[in-house]
Short mmCIF file of C-alpha atoms in Angstrom, two decimals:
data_model
loop_
_atom_site.label_atom_id
_atom_site.label_comp_id
_atom_site.label_asym_id
_atom_site.label_seq_id
_atom_site.Cartn_x
_atom_site.Cartn_y
_atom_site.Cartn_z
CA MET D 7 1.84 -3.37 9.83
CA SER D 8 0.85 -6.77 11.68
CA ALA D 9 -2.55 -8.39 11.42
CA ALA D 10 -5.15 -7.77 14.04
CA THR D 11 -7.52 -10.71 15.21
CA SER D 12 -10.35 -9.12 13.00
CA THR D 13 -10.48 -6.49 10.26
CA VAL D 14 -13.77 -4.76 8.57
CA ILE D 15 -13.47 -3.20 5.42
CA THR D 16 -16.72 -1.23 5.11
CA ASN D 17 -17.98 1.18 2.38
CA ILE D 18 -17.03 -0.87 -0.46
CA GLY D 19 -18.32 0.61 -3.54
CA GLN D 20 -17.62 -2.74 -5.64
CA LEU D 21 -16.68 -5.93 -3.96
CA VAL D 22 -15.86 -8.85 -6.15
CA THR D 23 -15.70 -11.96 -4.12
CA LEU D 24 -15.81 -14.16 -7.32
CA ASP D 25 -17.61 -16.87 -4.63
CA PRO D 26 -17.86 -20.35 -5.93
CA ALA D 27 -20.51 -20.66 -3.63
CA ASP D 28 -22.45 -17.91 -4.68
CA PRO D 29 -21.76 -17.98 -8.77
CA GLU D 30 -24.62 -15.75 -9.90
CA ARG D 31 -23.44 -13.29 -7.68
CA PRO D 32 -19.75 -12.29 -8.49
CA ILE D 33 -19.86 -8.63 -7.61
CA ARG D 34 -21.84 -7.06 -4.52
CA THR D 35 -22.17 -3.18 -3.98
CA GLY D 36 -22.38 -1.34 -1.05
CA ALA D 37 -20.84 -4.11 0.57
CA SER D 38 -18.66 -4.87 3.72
CA LEU D 39 -16.02 -7.61 4.44
CA VAL D 40 -14.60 -9.22 7.61
CA ILE D 41 -11.12 -10.92 8.03
CA ALA D 42 -11.18 -12.71 11.12
CA ASP D 43 -7.76 -14.97 12.23
CA GLY D 44 -6.36 -14.45 8.36
CA HIS D 45 -9.83 -15.61 6.67
CA VAL D 46 -12.91 -14.44 5.38
CA ALA D 47 -15.46 -14.58 8.42
CA TRP D 48 -18.52 -12.48 6.86
CA MET D 49 -19.55 -10.69 3.85
CA GLY D 50 -22.99 -8.39 3.54
CA ASP D 51 -24.33 -4.81 3.19
CA THR D 52 -22.21 -2.22 4.96
CA VAL D 53 -25.19 -1.04 7.11
CA ASP D 54 -25.30 -4.79 8.56
CA ALA D 55 -21.20 -4.97 9.17
CA PRO D 56 -20.15 -6.19 12.56
CA ALA D 57 -17.63 -4.53 14.77
CA ALA D 58 -14.02 -5.77 14.39
CA ASP D 59 -10.52 -5.30 16.21
CA THR D 60 -9.19 -2.85 13.00
CA ARG D 61 -11.81 -0.99 10.61
CA ILE D 62 -10.89 0.17 7.37
CA ASP D 63 -13.09 2.40 5.40
CA ALA D 64 -12.86 1.64 1.48
CA ASP D 65 -14.41 5.17 0.69
CA GLY D 66 -16.47 3.74 -2.25
CA ALA D 67 -13.43 1.98 -3.71
CA ALA D 68 -13.48 -1.62 -5.68
CA VAL D 69 -12.31 -4.57 -3.48
CA ILE D 70 -11.35 -7.44 -5.61
CA PRO D 71 -9.22 -10.74 -4.64
CA GLY D 72 -5.24 -10.83 -4.33
CA PHE D 73 -4.16 -11.91 -7.94
CA VAL D 74 -2.94 -15.51 -8.30
CA ASP D 75 0.27 -15.42 -10.41
CA SER D 76 0.85 -19.23 -11.27
CA HIS D 77 3.64 -19.07 -13.44
CA ASN D 78 7.07 -17.43 -12.48
CA HIS D 79 10.93 -17.88 -12.97
CA LEU D 80 12.22 -15.37 -10.01
CA VAL D 81 15.08 -16.89 -8.95
CA PHE D 82 18.17 -16.00 -11.57
CA ALA D 83 20.79 -13.35 -11.95
CA GLY D 84 22.12 -11.48 -14.59
CA ASP D 85 20.11 -9.29 -16.85
CA ARG D 86 18.95 -9.79 -20.50
CA VAL D 87 17.27 -6.27 -21.56
CA ASP D 88 19.98 -6.30 -24.67
CA GLU D 89 17.85 -9.14 -25.78
CA PHE D 90 14.53 -7.13 -25.32
CA GLU D 91 16.14 -4.46 -27.62
CA ALA D 92 17.03 -6.61 -30.09
CA ARG D 93 13.42 -8.16 -30.58
CA MET D 94 12.27 -4.80 -30.85
CA ALA D 95 14.77 -4.40 -33.95
CA GLY D 96 13.21 -7.53 -35.54
CA ARG D 97 15.09 -10.34 -34.18
CA PRO D 98 13.05 -12.98 -33.36
CA TYR D 99 12.72 -14.52 -29.61
CA THR D 100 14.25 -18.45 -29.40
CA ALA D 101 14.94 -20.36 -26.26
CA GLY D 102 18.44 -19.90 -26.69
CA GLY D 103 18.81 -16.85 -24.31
CA ILE D 104 17.96 -18.77 -21.14
CA ARG D 105 21.51 -20.47 -21.49
CA THR D 106 22.90 -16.54 -20.64
CA THR D 107 20.82 -16.53 -17.25
CA VAL D 108 21.87 -19.98 -16.52
CA ALA D 109 26.08 -18.66 -16.55
CA ALA D 110 25.00 -16.00 -14.25
CA THR D 111 22.92 -17.54 -11.83
CA ARG D 112 25.67 -20.32 -11.43
CA ALA D 113 28.10 -17.66 -10.78
CA ALA D 114 25.71 -15.74 -8.03
CA SER D 115 25.98 -16.12 -4.30
CA ASP D 116 22.75 -17.04 -2.11
CA VAL D 117 22.90 -13.91 -1.00
CA GLU D 118 22.67 -12.28 -4.44
CA LEU D 119 20.12 -14.54 -5.42
CA ARG D 120 17.78 -14.11 -2.70
CA ALA D 121 18.18 -10.11 -2.41
CA ARG D 122 17.17 -10.22 -6.07
CA LEU D 123 14.07 -12.34 -5.43
CA ALA D 124 12.91 -10.70 -2.62
CA HIS D 125 12.95 -7.26 -4.78
CA LEU D 126 10.75 -9.15 -7.39
CA ILE D 127 8.67 -10.41 -4.95
CA ALA D 128 7.76 -6.66 -3.39
CA GLN D 129 7.63 -5.41 -6.98
CA ALA D 130 4.82 -8.19 -7.82
CA HIS D 131 2.98 -7.58 -4.18
CA ALA D 132 2.97 -4.05 -4.43
CA GLN D 133 0.59 -5.00 -8.17
CA GLY D 134 -1.86 -6.72 -5.72
CA THR D 135 -0.31 -10.26 -6.14
CA THR D 136 -0.78 -12.43 -3.02
CA THR D 137 0.15 -15.91 -4.17
CA LEU D 138 2.73 -16.85 -6.61
CA GLU D 139 4.38 -19.94 -7.94
CA ILE D 140 8.15 -19.80 -8.60
CA LYS D 141 9.90 -22.25 -10.83
CA SER D 142 13.67 -23.11 -11.00
CA GLY D 143 15.56 -23.45 -14.22
CA TYR D 144 18.69 -21.44 -14.13
CA GLY D 145 20.57 -23.80 -12.59
CA LEU D 146 20.86 -26.70 -14.60
CA THR D 147 23.39 -28.53 -12.11
CA VAL D 148 22.00 -31.02 -9.31
CA ALA D 149 23.14 -28.12 -6.88
CA ASP D 150 22.11 -25.07 -8.60
CA GLU D 151 18.80 -26.40 -9.25
CA ALA D 152 18.64 -27.73 -5.47
CA ARG D 153 19.46 -24.24 -4.18
CA CYS D 154 17.22 -22.01 -6.20
CA LEU D 155 14.08 -24.20 -5.21
CA ARG D 156 15.47 -23.75 -1.58
CA LEU D 157 15.25 -20.03 -1.88
CA ALA D 158 12.11 -20.26 -3.70
CA ARG D 159 10.61 -22.46 -0.51
CA GLU D 160 11.48 -19.55 1.66
CA VAL D 161 9.19 -17.17 0.22
CA THR D 162 6.46 -19.76 -1.36
CA PRO D 163 4.99 -23.32 -1.02
CA GLU D 164 4.19 -23.04 -4.88
CA THR D 165 7.70 -24.37 -5.85
CA THR D 166 8.26 -25.75 -9.09
CA PHE D 167 11.26 -27.96 -10.43
CA LEU D 168 12.09 -26.97 -13.77
CA GLY D 169 15.29 -28.82 -14.56
CA ALA D 170 13.77 -29.32 -18.15
CA HIS D 171 13.93 -26.15 -18.91
CA VAL D 172 16.53 -26.34 -21.99
CA VAL D 173 19.80 -28.69 -22.09
CA PRO D 174 22.57 -26.98 -20.68
CA ALA D 175 25.61 -26.41 -22.87
CA GLU D 176 27.64 -28.73 -21.17
CA PHE D 177 25.06 -31.46 -22.20
CA ALA D 178 24.61 -30.24 -25.90
CA ASP D 179 25.95 -33.45 -27.26
CA GLU D 180 24.57 -35.87 -24.54
CA ARG D 181 20.88 -35.07 -24.59
CA GLU D 182 19.74 -38.50 -22.95
CA THR D 183 22.34 -38.38 -20.37
CA TYR D 184 20.96 -35.33 -19.20
CA VAL D 185 17.63 -36.40 -19.01
CA ASP D 186 18.38 -39.21 -17.23
CA LEU D 187 20.31 -36.78 -14.48
CA VAL D 188 16.93 -34.44 -14.50
CA CYS D 189 14.92 -38.08 -13.96
CA GLY D 190 17.65 -39.30 -11.39
CA ASP D 191 20.06 -37.19 -9.01
CA MET D 192 18.59 -33.49 -9.56
CA LEU D 193 15.16 -34.66 -9.27
CA ALA D 194 15.97 -36.74 -5.82
CA ALA D 195 17.95 -33.36 -5.07
CA CYS D 196 15.11 -31.08 -6.12
CA ALA D 197 12.04 -32.93 -5.05
CA PRO D 198 11.99 -32.21 -1.28
CA HIS D 199 11.75 -28.23 -1.86
CA SER D 200 9.29 -28.78 -4.86
CA ARG D 201 5.59 -29.17 -5.31
CA PHE D 202 5.43 -29.51 -8.91
CA ILE D 203 7.50 -30.49 -11.82
CA ASP D 204 7.58 -28.63 -15.08
CA VAL D 205 8.82 -29.58 -18.68
CA PHE D 206 9.51 -27.09 -21.65
CA ILE D 207 8.39 -28.63 -24.77
CA ASP D 208 9.85 -26.77 -27.64
CA SER D 209 12.25 -27.53 -30.58
CA GLY D 210 14.65 -25.69 -28.67
CA ALA D 211 14.41 -27.57 -25.38
CA PHE D 212 12.85 -30.82 -24.77
CA THR D 213 10.51 -33.31 -27.00
CA VAL D 214 7.39 -34.87 -26.13
CA ASP D 215 8.93 -38.00 -25.26
CA GLU D 216 11.45 -36.52 -23.05
CA ALA D 217 8.88 -34.52 -21.42
CA ARG D 218 7.11 -37.64 -20.55
CA SER D 219 9.84 -39.41 -19.21
CA ILE D 220 10.56 -36.45 -17.00
CA LEU D 221 7.06 -35.92 -15.74
CA GLN D 222 6.64 -39.33 -15.28
CA ALA D 223 9.77 -39.61 -12.89
CA GLY D 224 8.45 -36.42 -11.01
CA ARG D 225 4.95 -37.89 -10.50
CA ASP D 226 6.32 -41.31 -9.13
CA ALA D 227 8.51 -39.03 -6.91
CA GLY D 228 5.13 -37.30 -5.36
CA LEU D 229 5.19 -33.87 -7.48
CA GLU D 230 2.09 -32.55 -9.13
CA LEU D 231 2.48 -32.02 -12.97
CA ARG D 232 2.50 -28.89 -15.08
CA VAL D 233 3.95 -28.41 -18.54
CA HIS D 234 4.88 -25.45 -20.95
CA ALA D 235 3.74 -26.21 -24.21
CA GLY D 236 2.56 -24.36 -27.67
CA GLN D 237 4.42 -21.20 -26.91
CA LEU D 238 6.71 -20.93 -30.21
CA ALA D 239 5.07 -23.70 -32.57
CA PRO D 240 2.24 -26.30 -32.42
CA ASP D 241 3.51 -29.53 -30.61
CA ALA D 242 1.90 -32.56 -28.86
CA GLY D 243 2.46 -31.00 -25.03
CA VAL D 244 -1.12 -30.00 -24.44
CA ALA D 245 -2.20 -34.07 -25.35
CA LEU D 246 0.45 -34.84 -23.00
CA ALA D 247 -0.56 -32.37 -20.18
CA VAL D 248 -4.25 -33.48 -20.52
CA GLU D 249 -3.09 -37.43 -20.57
CA LEU D 250 -1.01 -37.55 -17.35
CA GLY D 251 -3.63 -35.07 -15.67
CA ALA D 252 -1.37 -32.26 -15.32
CA ALA D 253 -2.76 -29.21 -13.25
CA SER D 254 -1.66 -26.69 -15.90
CA VAL D 255 -0.37 -26.26 -19.52
CA ASP D 256 1.05 -23.07 -19.71
CA HIS D 257 1.63 -20.77 -23.04
CA CYS D 258 -0.98 -22.40 -25.43
CA THR D 259 -0.52 -19.83 -27.98
CA PHE D 260 -0.58 -22.22 -30.85
CA LEU D 261 -3.40 -24.84 -30.48
CA ALA D 262 -4.85 -27.40 -32.80
CA ASP D 263 -8.91 -27.98 -32.33
CA ASP D 264 -7.86 -31.31 -30.97
CA ASP D 265 -6.17 -29.41 -28.17
CA VAL D 266 -8.81 -27.13 -27.43
CA GLU D 267 -11.19 -30.15 -27.30
CA LEU D 268 -8.93 -32.01 -24.85
CA LEU D 269 -9.09 -29.20 -22.66
CA ALA D 270 -12.42 -28.70 -22.40
CA ALA D 271 -13.20 -32.66 -21.69
CA SER D 272 -10.30 -32.38 -18.91
CA ALA D 273 -12.72 -29.41 -17.66
CA ARG D 274 -15.50 -31.12 -17.65
CA ASP D 275 -13.97 -34.15 -15.86
CA GLY D 276 -13.46 -32.18 -12.81
CA ALA D 277 -10.15 -30.06 -11.47
CA GLY D 278 -8.75 -30.93 -15.10
CA THR D 279 -5.66 -29.34 -16.99
CA VAL D 280 -6.10 -25.45 -17.09
CA ALA D 281 -5.08 -23.81 -20.00
CA THR D 282 -2.59 -20.79 -18.35
CA LEU D 283 -2.24 -17.97 -20.63
CA LEU D 284 0.59 -15.73 -20.58
CA PRO D 285 0.00 -12.58 -22.40
CA LEU D 286 2.93 -10.51 -21.39
CA VAL D 287 4.98 -12.83 -23.05
CA GLU D 288 3.64 -12.29 -26.31
CA PHE D 289 3.77 -8.26 -25.65
CA SER D 290 7.47 -8.62 -24.90
CA THR D 291 8.33 -11.20 -27.70
CA ARG D 292 6.22 -9.86 -30.75
CA GLN D 293 4.41 -13.55 -30.72
CA PRO D 294 0.89 -13.74 -32.19
CA TYR D 295 -1.43 -13.85 -28.89
CA PRO D 296 -3.05 -16.75 -27.43
CA ASP D 297 -7.36 -16.84 -28.46
CA ALA D 298 -8.97 -16.83 -24.96
CA ARG D 299 -12.24 -16.40 -26.79
CA ARG D 300 -11.92 -19.70 -28.18
CA LEU D 301 -10.78 -21.67 -24.92
CA LEU D 302 -13.77 -19.81 -22.86
CA ASP D 303 -16.44 -20.45 -25.56
CA ALA D 304 -15.19 -24.12 -25.79
CA GLY D 305 -15.25 -24.28 -21.75
CA VAL D 306 -11.85 -24.96 -20.98
CA ALA D 307 -10.58 -23.65 -17.79
CA VAL D 308 -8.44 -20.76 -18.37
CA ALA D 309 -5.88 -18.76 -15.83
CA LEU D 310 -3.81 -15.40 -16.42
CA ALA D 311 -0.13 -15.52 -15.07
CA SER D 312 2.69 -12.92 -15.60
CA ASP D 313 5.37 -15.39 -16.49
CA CYS D 314 7.81 -12.89 -15.05
CA ASN D 315 11.57 -13.88 -16.27
CA PRO D 316 14.75 -12.17 -17.12
CA GLY D 317 13.89 -12.97 -21.12
CA SER D 318 10.59 -13.35 -22.55
CA ASN D 319 9.07 -10.97 -20.36
CA PHE D 320 10.53 -9.31 -17.35
CA SER D 321 7.26 -7.95 -15.96
CA SER D 322 5.46 -8.82 -13.08
CA SER D 323 2.12 -6.83 -13.28
CA MET D 324 -0.87 -9.12 -13.26
CA PRO D 325 -2.97 -5.64 -13.76
CA LEU D 326 -1.50 -5.16 -17.33
CA ALA D 327 -1.92 -9.20 -18.20
CA ILE D 328 -5.52 -8.19 -17.49
CA ALA D 329 -5.55 -5.29 -19.92
CA LEU D 330 -3.86 -7.41 -22.54
CA ALA D 331 -6.04 -10.25 -21.94
CA VAL D 332 -9.26 -7.75 -22.70
CA ARG D 333 -7.66 -5.97 -25.54
CA GLU D 334 -5.83 -9.04 -27.19
CA LEU D 335 -7.29 -12.09 -26.13
CA GLY D 336 -10.99 -11.50 -26.45
CA MET D 337 -11.57 -11.85 -22.71
CA THR D 338 -14.56 -9.57 -21.10
CA PRO D 339 -13.12 -7.79 -17.74
CA LEU D 340 -14.76 -10.06 -15.69
CA GLU D 341 -13.33 -12.89 -17.22
CA ALA D 342 -9.72 -11.66 -17.31
CA LEU D 343 -10.12 -10.93 -13.31
CA ASP D 344 -11.39 -14.20 -12.66
CA ALA D 345 -8.71 -15.95 -14.46
CA ALA D 346 -5.89 -13.73 -13.06
CA THR D 347 -7.18 -14.82 -9.24
CA ARG D 348 -9.47 -17.95 -9.08
CA GLY D 349 -8.35 -19.47 -12.41
CA GLY D 350 -4.58 -19.00 -11.06
CA ALA D 351 -5.96 -21.00 -8.03
CA ARG D 352 -7.28 -23.60 -10.22
CA ALA D 353 -4.26 -24.07 -12.02
CA LEU D 354 -2.08 -24.62 -8.55
CA ARG D 355 -4.79 -26.72 -7.28
CA ARG D 356 -6.00 -24.38 -4.70
CA THR D 357 -9.45 -23.55 -3.29
CA ASP D 358 -8.33 -20.86 -0.51
CA VAL D 359 -7.39 -18.48 -2.59
CA GLY D 360 -8.59 -16.70 -5.58
CA HIS D 361 -11.94 -15.54 -4.43
CA LEU D 362 -13.27 -13.97 -1.40
CA GLY D 363 -15.95 -16.36 -0.46
CA LEU D 364 -16.26 -17.62 3.48
CA GLY D 365 -13.82 -19.24 4.59
CA ALA D 366 -11.03 -18.10 1.97
CA ARG D 367 -7.77 -16.68 3.03
CA GLY D 368 -8.27 -13.06 3.79
CA ASP D 369 -6.41 -11.79 0.52
CA ALA D 370 -7.78 -8.43 -0.71
CA VAL D 371 -6.78 -5.48 -2.61
CA ILE D 372 -8.62 -2.12 -2.73
CA LEU D 373 -8.14 -0.45 -5.75
CA ASP D 374 -7.98 3.48 -6.12
CA ALA D 375 -10.94 3.00 -8.41
CA PRO D 376 -14.59 2.59 -7.94
CA ASP D 377 -15.03 -0.28 -10.29
CA TYR D 378 -12.48 -3.36 -11.25
CA ARG D 379 -13.01 -2.49 -14.79
CA HIS D 380 -10.35 0.22 -14.62
CA LEU D 381 -7.92 -2.35 -14.33
CA ALA D 382 -8.60 -3.14 -18.06
CA SER D 383 -9.25 0.25 -19.22
CA ARG D 384 -6.73 2.20 -17.73
CA PRO D 385 -3.48 0.20 -18.10
CA GLY D 386 -0.45 1.56 -16.75
CA VAL D 387 -1.75 3.75 -13.76
CA PRO D 388 -1.06 2.17 -10.17
CA LEU D 389 -4.53 1.38 -9.32
CA VAL D 390 -3.49 -1.08 -6.34
CA ARG D 391 -4.16 1.58 -3.10
CA ARG D 392 -4.21 -1.32 -0.24
CA VAL D 393 -2.94 -5.13 -0.53
CA ILE D 394 -4.20 -7.44 2.45
CA LEU D 395 -2.51 -10.79 2.94
CA ALA D 396 -4.36 -12.95 5.48
CA GLY D 397 -5.77 -9.76 7.20
CA ALA D 398 -2.30 -8.22 7.20
CA ILE D 399 -2.11 -4.88 5.52
CA THR D 400 1.08 -5.38 4.04
CA ILE D 401 1.02 -2.23 1.24
CA ASP D 402 -0.55 0.91 2.28
CA ARG D 403 -0.34 3.63 -0.24
CA PRO D 404 -1.07 7.25 0.38
CA GLY D 405 -4.48 8.22 -0.52
CA PRO D 406 -8.21 8.99 0.09
CA PHE D 407 -8.91 5.71 1.25
CA GLY D 408 -8.56 5.99 5.32
CA LEU D 409 -7.80 3.67 8.26
CA SER D 410 -9.32 4.50 11.78
CA PRO D 411 -9.34 2.37 14.62
CA ALA D 412 -12.79 0.37 15.38
#
């Protein structure tokens, strides 16, 4: 359905705005919301709601901002479900499985990759995700990394060059040569299709010194910075991310006290470096969950993302990430929802998404529930009834919430 000029959502039982301009009132009751020309134009009591071209009766349901999923690897081919089964039988996760996906992705056509990408985005969208980031990292040649990013850019402006995912097999004995390639010809080919550059810091991937060279080259090419760090063991990735002013440092499963202090100081200084937590990965790999309570109590800016990928987590369910964050990471339901929306926007350095304040992009999710806390208390239940993207109804599941002309 195409967007009308204006849409009013009325009879909202619980409107979670997370409006940064009104931090003391993140939730309204008995509310209505007007989206005009793709942006939030009005909010207030239902009795005062203005007329609009289209009227949606929420019939007492909760309305939340669309999820901002700021960490994904969605351009790939092949399947690694056997790897998941092996992990569940007791074999620990390592980064080596990435190379399996690299081989399949290189062999796939653009048509095949584009079709898989569209399918995965549709799944994410049906679960309430309205903004998502997509990384490369499964090509690891100049041509394949560039085409993965070109395909990703067709569906989102939030694209990340991750040529430094792992060292491909053909460069196993020539790490320095591969790092030079990533910093040189590969970066030159990928930068036009990218907003960010990222590096996976780990014993099975890249060292901190290698990451520094790659990130600095990306910054010199005009890209913003992101970092994978602390997923499988403690490392110095957080310190590097904060030092270089990265928008986000992701995973953060293993953090030293110094890491937490650096992230907290970064948050106090302004936009800072966001700690993006990925609990679906820990669910899928049986790694320890990160301690979000420790971060939040220290004043760290926290985001939740899915990290949907074919190996360490093949799920794009942001509602499940919220449920895990509450159950396992020590977050309250409101903190988890904030991290999955406004926190993700901060990790992408966006101010126009992740909330329903005046002027924000009109991305709203109508739940099949009267209270946003059902997202945490009812894991696995399909609670997303309607998804509205920039004022356009894009997901409209049958149910009790009617749509009628104004």
